[in-house]
Short mmCIF file of C-alpha atoms in Angstrom, two decimals:
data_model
loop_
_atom_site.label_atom_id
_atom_site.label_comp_id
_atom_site.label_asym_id
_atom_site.label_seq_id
_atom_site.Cartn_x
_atom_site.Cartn_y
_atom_site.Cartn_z
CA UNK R 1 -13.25 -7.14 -20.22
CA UNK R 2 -10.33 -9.10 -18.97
CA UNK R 3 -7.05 -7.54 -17.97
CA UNK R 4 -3.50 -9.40 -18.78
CA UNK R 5 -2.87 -9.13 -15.37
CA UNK R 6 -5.19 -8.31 -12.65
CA UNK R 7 -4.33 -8.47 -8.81
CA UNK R 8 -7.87 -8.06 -6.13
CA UNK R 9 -7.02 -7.26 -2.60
CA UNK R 10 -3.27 -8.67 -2.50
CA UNK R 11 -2.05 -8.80 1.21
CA UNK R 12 1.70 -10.13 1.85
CA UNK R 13 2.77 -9.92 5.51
CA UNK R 14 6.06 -10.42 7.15
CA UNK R 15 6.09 -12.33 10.75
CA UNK R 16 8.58 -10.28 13.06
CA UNK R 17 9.49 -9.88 17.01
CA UNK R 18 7.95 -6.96 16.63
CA UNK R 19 4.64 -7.99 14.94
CA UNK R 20 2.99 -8.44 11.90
CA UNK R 21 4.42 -6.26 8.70
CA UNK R 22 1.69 -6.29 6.30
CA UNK R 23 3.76 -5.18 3.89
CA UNK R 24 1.21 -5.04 1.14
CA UNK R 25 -2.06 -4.56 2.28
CA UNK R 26 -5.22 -4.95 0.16
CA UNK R 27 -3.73 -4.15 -3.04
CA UNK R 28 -5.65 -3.97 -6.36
CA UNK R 29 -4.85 -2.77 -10.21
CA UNK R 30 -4.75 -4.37 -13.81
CA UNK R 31 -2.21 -3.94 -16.76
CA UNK R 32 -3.61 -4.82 -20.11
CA UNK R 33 -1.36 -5.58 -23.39
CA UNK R 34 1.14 -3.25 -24.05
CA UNK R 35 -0.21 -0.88 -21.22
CA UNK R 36 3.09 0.91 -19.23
CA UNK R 37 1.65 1.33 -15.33
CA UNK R 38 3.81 3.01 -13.14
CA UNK R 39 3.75 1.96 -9.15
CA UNK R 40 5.30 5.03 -7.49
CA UNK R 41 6.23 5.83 -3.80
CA UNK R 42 9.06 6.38 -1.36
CA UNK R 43 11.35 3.33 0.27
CA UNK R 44 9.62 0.98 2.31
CA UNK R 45 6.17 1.41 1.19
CA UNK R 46 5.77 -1.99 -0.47
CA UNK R 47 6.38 -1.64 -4.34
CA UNK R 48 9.14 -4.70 -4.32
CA UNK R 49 7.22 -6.56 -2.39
CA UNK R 50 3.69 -5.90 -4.55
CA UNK R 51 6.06 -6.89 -7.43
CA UNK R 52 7.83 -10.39 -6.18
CA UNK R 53 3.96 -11.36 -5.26
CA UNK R 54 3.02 -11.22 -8.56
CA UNK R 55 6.04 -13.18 -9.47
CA UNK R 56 5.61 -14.98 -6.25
CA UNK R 57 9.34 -15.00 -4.74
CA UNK R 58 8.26 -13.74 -1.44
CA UNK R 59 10.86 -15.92 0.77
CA UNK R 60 10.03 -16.85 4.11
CA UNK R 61 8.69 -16.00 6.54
CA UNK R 62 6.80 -13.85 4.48
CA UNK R 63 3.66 -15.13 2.70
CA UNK R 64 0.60 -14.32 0.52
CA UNK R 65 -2.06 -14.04 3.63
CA UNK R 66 -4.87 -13.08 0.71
CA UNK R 67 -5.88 -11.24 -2.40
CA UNK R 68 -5.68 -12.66 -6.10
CA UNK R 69 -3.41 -12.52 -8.86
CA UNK R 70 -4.56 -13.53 -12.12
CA UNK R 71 -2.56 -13.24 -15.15
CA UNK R 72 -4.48 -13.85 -18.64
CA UNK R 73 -7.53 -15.47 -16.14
CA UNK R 74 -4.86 -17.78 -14.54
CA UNK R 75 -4.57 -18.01 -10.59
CA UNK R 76 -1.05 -17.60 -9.84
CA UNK R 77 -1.91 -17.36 -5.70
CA UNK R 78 -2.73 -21.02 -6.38
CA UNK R 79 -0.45 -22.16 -8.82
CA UNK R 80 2.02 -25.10 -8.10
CA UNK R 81 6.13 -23.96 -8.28
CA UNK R 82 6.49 -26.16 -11.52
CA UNK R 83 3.46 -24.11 -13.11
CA UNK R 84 5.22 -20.75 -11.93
CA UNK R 85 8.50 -21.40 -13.27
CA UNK R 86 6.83 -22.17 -16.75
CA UNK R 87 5.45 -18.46 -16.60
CA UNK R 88 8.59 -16.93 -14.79
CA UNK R 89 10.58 -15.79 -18.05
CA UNK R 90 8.37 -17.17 -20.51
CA UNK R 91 4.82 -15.19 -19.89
CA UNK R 92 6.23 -13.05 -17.01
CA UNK R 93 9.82 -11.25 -16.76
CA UNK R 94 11.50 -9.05 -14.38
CA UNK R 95 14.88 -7.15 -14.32
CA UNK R 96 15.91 -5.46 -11.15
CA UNK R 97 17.42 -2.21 -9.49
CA UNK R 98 21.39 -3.89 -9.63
CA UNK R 99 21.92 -5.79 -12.37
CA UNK R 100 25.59 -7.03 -11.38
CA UNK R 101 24.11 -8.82 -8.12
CA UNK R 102 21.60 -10.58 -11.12
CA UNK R 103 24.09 -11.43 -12.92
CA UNK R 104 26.81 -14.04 -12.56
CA UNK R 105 30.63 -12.73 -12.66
CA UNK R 106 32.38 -15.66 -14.16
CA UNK R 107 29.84 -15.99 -16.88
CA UNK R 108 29.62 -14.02 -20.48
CA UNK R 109 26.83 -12.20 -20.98
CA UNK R 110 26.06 -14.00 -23.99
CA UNK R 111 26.04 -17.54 -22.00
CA UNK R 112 23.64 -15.90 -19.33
CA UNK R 113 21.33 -15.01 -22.29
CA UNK R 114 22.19 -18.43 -24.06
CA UNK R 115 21.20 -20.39 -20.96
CA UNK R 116 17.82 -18.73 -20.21
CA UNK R 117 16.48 -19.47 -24.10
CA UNK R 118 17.79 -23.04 -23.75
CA UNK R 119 15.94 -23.64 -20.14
CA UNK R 120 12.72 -21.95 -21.73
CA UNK R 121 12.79 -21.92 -25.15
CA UNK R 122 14.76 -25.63 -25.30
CA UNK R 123 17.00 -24.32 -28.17
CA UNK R 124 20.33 -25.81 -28.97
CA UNK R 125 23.19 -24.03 -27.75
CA UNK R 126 24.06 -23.01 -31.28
CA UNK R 127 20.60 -21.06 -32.33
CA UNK R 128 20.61 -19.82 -28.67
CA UNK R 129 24.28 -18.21 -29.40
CA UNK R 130 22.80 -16.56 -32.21
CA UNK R 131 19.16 -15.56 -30.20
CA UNK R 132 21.55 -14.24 -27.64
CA UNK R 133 23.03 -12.25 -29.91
CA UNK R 134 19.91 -10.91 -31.27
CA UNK R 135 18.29 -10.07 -28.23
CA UNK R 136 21.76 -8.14 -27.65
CA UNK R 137 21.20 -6.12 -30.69
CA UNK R 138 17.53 -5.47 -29.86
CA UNK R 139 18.49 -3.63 -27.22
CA UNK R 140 21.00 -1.36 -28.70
CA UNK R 141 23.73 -2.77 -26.98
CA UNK R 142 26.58 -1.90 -30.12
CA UNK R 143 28.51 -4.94 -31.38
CA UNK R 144 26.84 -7.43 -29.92
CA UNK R 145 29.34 -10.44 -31.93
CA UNK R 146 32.01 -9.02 -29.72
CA UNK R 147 30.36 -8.02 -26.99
CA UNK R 148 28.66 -11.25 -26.12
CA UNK R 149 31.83 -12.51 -25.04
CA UNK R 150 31.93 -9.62 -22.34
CA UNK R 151 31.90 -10.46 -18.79
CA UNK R 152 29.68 -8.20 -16.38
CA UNK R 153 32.39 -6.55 -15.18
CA UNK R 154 33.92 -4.74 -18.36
CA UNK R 155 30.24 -3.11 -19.28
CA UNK R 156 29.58 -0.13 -17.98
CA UNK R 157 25.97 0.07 -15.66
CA UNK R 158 24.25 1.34 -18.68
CA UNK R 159 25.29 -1.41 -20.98
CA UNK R 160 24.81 -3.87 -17.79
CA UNK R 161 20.97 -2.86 -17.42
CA UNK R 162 20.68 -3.67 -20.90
CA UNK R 163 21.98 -7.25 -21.23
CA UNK R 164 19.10 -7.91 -18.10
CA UNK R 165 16.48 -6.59 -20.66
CA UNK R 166 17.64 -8.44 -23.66
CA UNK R 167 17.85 -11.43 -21.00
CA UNK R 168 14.31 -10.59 -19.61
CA UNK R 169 12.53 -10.26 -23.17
CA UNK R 170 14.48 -13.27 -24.68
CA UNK R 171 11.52 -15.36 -24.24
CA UNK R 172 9.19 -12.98 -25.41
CA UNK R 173 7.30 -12.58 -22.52
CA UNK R 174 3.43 -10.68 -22.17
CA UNK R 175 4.39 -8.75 -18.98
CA UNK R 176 7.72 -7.04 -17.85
CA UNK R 177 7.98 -6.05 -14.31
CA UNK R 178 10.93 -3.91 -13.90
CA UNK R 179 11.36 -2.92 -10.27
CA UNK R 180 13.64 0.40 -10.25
CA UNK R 181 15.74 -0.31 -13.71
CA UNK R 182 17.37 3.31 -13.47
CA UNK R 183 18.23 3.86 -10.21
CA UNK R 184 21.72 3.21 -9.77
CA UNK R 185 22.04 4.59 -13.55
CA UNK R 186 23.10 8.40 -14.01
CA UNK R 187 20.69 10.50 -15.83
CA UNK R 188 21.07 10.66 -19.60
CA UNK R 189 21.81 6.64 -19.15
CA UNK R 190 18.57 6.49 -17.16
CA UNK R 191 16.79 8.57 -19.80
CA UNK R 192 18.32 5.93 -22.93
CA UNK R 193 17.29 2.89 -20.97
CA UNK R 194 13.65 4.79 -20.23
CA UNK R 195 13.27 4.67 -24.09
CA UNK R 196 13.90 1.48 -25.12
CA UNK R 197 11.72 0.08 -22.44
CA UNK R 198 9.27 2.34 -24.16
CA UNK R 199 10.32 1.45 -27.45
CA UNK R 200 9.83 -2.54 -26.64
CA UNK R 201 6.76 -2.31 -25.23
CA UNK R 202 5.39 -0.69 -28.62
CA UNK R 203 7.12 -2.53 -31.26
CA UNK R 204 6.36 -5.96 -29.01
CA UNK R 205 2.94 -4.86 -27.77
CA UNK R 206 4.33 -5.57 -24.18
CA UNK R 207 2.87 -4.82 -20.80
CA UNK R 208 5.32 -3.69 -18.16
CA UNK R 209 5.48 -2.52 -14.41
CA UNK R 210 7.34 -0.19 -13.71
CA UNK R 211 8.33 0.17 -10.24
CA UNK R 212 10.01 3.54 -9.04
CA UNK R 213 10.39 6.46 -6.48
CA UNK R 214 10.53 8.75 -9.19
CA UNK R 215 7.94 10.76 -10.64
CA UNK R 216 9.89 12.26 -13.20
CA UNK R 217 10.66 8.70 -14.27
CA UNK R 218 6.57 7.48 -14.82
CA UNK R 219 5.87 11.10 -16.89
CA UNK R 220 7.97 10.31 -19.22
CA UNK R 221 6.54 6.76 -20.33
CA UNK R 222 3.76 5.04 -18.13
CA UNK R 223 0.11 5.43 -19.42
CA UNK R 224 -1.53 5.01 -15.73
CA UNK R 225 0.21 5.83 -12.35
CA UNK R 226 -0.46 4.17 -8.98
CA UNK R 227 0.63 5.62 -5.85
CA UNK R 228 1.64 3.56 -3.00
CA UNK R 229 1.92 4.31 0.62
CA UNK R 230 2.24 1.78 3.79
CA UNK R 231 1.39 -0.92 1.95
CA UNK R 232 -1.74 0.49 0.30
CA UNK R 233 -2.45 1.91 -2.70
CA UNK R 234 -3.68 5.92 -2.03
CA UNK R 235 -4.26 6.97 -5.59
CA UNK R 236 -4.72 5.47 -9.15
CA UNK R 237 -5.08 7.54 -12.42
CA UNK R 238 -4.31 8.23 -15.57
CA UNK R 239 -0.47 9.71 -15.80
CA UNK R 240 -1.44 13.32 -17.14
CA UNK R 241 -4.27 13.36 -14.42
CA UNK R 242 -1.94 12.71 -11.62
CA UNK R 243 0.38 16.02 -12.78
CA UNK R 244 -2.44 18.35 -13.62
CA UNK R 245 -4.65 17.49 -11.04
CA UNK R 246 -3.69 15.25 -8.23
CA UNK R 247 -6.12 14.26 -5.48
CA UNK R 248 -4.69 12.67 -2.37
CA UNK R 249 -2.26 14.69 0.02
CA UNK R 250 0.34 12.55 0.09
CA UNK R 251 0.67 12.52 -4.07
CA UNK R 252 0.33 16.34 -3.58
CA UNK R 253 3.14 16.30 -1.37
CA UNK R 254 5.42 14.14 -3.65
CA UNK R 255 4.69 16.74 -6.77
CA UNK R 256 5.91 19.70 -4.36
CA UNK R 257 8.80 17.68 -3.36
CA UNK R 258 10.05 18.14 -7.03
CA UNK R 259 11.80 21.10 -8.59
CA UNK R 260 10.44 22.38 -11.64
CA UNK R 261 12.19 24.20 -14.12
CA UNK R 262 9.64 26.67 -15.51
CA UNK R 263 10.16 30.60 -16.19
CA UNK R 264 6.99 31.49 -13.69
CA UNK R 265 9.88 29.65 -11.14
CA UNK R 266 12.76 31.07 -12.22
CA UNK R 267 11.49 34.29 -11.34
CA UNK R 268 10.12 33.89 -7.72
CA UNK R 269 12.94 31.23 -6.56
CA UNK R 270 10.72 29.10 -3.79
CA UNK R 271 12.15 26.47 -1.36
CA UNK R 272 10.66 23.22 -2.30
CA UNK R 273 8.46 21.78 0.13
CA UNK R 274 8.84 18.72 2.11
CA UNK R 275 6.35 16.61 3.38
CA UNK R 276 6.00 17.09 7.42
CA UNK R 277 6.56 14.07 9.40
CA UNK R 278 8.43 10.98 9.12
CA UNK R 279 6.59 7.29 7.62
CA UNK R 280 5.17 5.42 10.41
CA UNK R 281 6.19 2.09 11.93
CA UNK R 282 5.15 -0.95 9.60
CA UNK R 283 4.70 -2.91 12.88
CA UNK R 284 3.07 0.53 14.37
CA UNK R 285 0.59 1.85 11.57
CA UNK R 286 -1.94 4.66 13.16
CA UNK R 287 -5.78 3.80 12.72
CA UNK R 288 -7.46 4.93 9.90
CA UNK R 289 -6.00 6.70 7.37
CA UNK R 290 -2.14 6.10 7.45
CA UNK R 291 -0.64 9.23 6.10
CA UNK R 292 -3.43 11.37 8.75
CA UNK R 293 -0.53 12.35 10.91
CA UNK R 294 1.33 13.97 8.36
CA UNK R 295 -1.89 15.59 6.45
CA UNK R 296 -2.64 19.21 5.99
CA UNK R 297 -6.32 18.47 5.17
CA UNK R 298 -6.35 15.90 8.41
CA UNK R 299 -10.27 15.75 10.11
CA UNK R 300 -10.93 13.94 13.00
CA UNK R 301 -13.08 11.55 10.90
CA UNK R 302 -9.82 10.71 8.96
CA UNK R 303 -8.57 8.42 12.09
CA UNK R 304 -11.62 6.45 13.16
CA UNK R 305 -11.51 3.75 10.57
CA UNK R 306 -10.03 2.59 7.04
CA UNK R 307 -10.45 4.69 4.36
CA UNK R 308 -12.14 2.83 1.28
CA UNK R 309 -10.49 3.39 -2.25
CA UNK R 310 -12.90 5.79 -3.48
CA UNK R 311 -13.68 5.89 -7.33
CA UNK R 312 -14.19 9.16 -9.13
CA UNK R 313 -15.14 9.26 -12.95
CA UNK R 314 -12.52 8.61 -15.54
CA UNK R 315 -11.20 5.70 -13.68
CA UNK R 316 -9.58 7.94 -11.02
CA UNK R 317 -9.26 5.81 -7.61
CA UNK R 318 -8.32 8.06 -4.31
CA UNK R 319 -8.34 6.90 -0.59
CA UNK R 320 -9.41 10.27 0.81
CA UNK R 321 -12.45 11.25 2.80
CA UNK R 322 -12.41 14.50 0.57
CA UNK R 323 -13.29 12.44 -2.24
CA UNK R 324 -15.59 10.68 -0.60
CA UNK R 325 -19.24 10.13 0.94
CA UNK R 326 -19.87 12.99 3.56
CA UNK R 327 -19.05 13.39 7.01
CA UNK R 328 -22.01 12.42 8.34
CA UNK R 329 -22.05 8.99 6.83
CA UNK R 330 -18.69 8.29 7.68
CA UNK R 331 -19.55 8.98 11.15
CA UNK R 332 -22.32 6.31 10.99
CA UNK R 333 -20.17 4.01 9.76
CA UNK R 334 -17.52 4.30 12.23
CA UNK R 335 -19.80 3.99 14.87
CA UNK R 336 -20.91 0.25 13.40
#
């Protein structure tokens, strides 16, 4: 079966004084139609990155050193720039973390709207007054006749975040990458925008990527949840898997990181617990298993070579030696 989108062993690296930053390294997942996947992990570890691949906006001197990236059996890796921007914002949209530095100031909202459906959808300005306005109301934003005439600066964040969707899903694209929509959002905004992302992707059958830090963020709408660390991806599963029962240490340590707000908690108050250590060096990575140095379950066969991405029934993917062939075996192989 083929996935909407489907990236195989994606490696973007960065050129620097200090060395090569392989900033993505040997990435793989899918998304299928109206799927929600959620690509989780701390700052630094390569979500933005994985995500302006895809899109392929990596600006120099970084570059796509390998890997594939096929959307709806299409190679974008290979694709010319005229052939991407046809797909940016028709097939393939993305909003980011700020929306007033993707915005323009001296603009209305409604002629930042306006413009992208005349650029893709070649509408005249009049019918793309009137999409603009739709796609305004779609997203809940209230009185969108007056409020199209609103400059980015008199919305508030919430209302701000919302004008990049309507913008984003204008041209009724397949796939919405949304790299950290919430973030700079407070929470019961954060929460409203988290529901009409999920609300879109039902009504419109859309697939989206939804980049984050926060866990609390993918339980409440992504189907599947990959976790990302140093440029690789450490665990893949489905979202209720990943809270019951996670597998790799380092998603272990992220779901102790977070308070929980249960009455077995409230009695015995607990300090939350931290993860030991600090994220290695991009230009300085250790050998073997990355996150090793920081590992409670570390073995001395954990830092002789890569770890595979081992896969466990129910489409459950962990890069662990716990979850993987035995000792012995490994041992054999790191001797090759």
């Amino acid at each position: 079966m083929s996935h909407l989108l489907e990236v195989t062993n994606l490696q973007t690296h960065f050129p620097t004084r200090a060395g090569i930053v392989k900033s993505v390294n040997d990435v793989s997942f899918y998304i299928d139609e109206g799927e929600l996947l959620g690509l989780v992990g701390e700052s630094g570890c390569g979500k933005s990155i994985t995500a302006l691949s895809v899109m392929k906006l990596i600006a120099a001197p970084g570059k796509i050193v390998g890997g594939s990236i096929k959307f709806k059996g299409e190679e974008l890796t290979t694709a010319t720039e005229a052939r991407m921007r046809e797909i940016r914002g028709n097939d393939i949209a993305m909003i980011f973390q700020d929306p007033m530095t993707s915005l323009n100031p001296v603009y209305t909202v409604g002629e930042q709207i306006a413009e992208a459906l005349r650029l893709h959808r070649k509408l005249d300005k009049k019918a793309a007054w009137a999409a603009a306005i739709k796609a305004m109301h779609e997203v809940a934003i209230p009185d969108p006749v007056r409020r199209v005439n609103d400059y980015p600066h008199q919305l508030s964040g919430g209302m701000r975040q919302r004008v990049m969707i309507a913008m984003a899903l204008a041209c009724d694209p397949e796939l919405l990458i949304a790299d950290e929509p919430t973030t700079a959002l407070d929470v019961t905004i954060q929460a409203q925008i988290l529901e009409l992302l999920d609300e879109l992707r039902q009504t419109r059958k859309l697939a989206v990527l939804l980049i984050t830090h926060d866990l609390g963020v993918v339980a409440e709408v992504a189907d599947r949840v990959a976790v990302m660390y140093t440029g690789k991806i450490v665990e893949e599963s489905r979202v209720e898997e990943i809270f019951e029962l996670p597998k790799h240490p380092y998603t272990r340590g992220l779901l102790r990181s977070v308070p929980k707000l249960t009455a077995h908690n409230l009695e015995k108050v607990e300090r939350l617990q931290t993860i030991e250590g600090v994220v290695p060096s991009p230009t300085q990575l250790p050998n073997g298993c990355h996150f090793a140095p920081r590992c409670e379950s570390r073995m001395e066969i954990c830092t002789k070579h890569d770890i595979p991405l081992y896969k466990l029934k129910d489409d459950v993917k962990v890069r662990c030696v716990l979850y993987g062939e035995n000792e012995e075996t490994l041992t054999a192989k790191s001797r090759m």
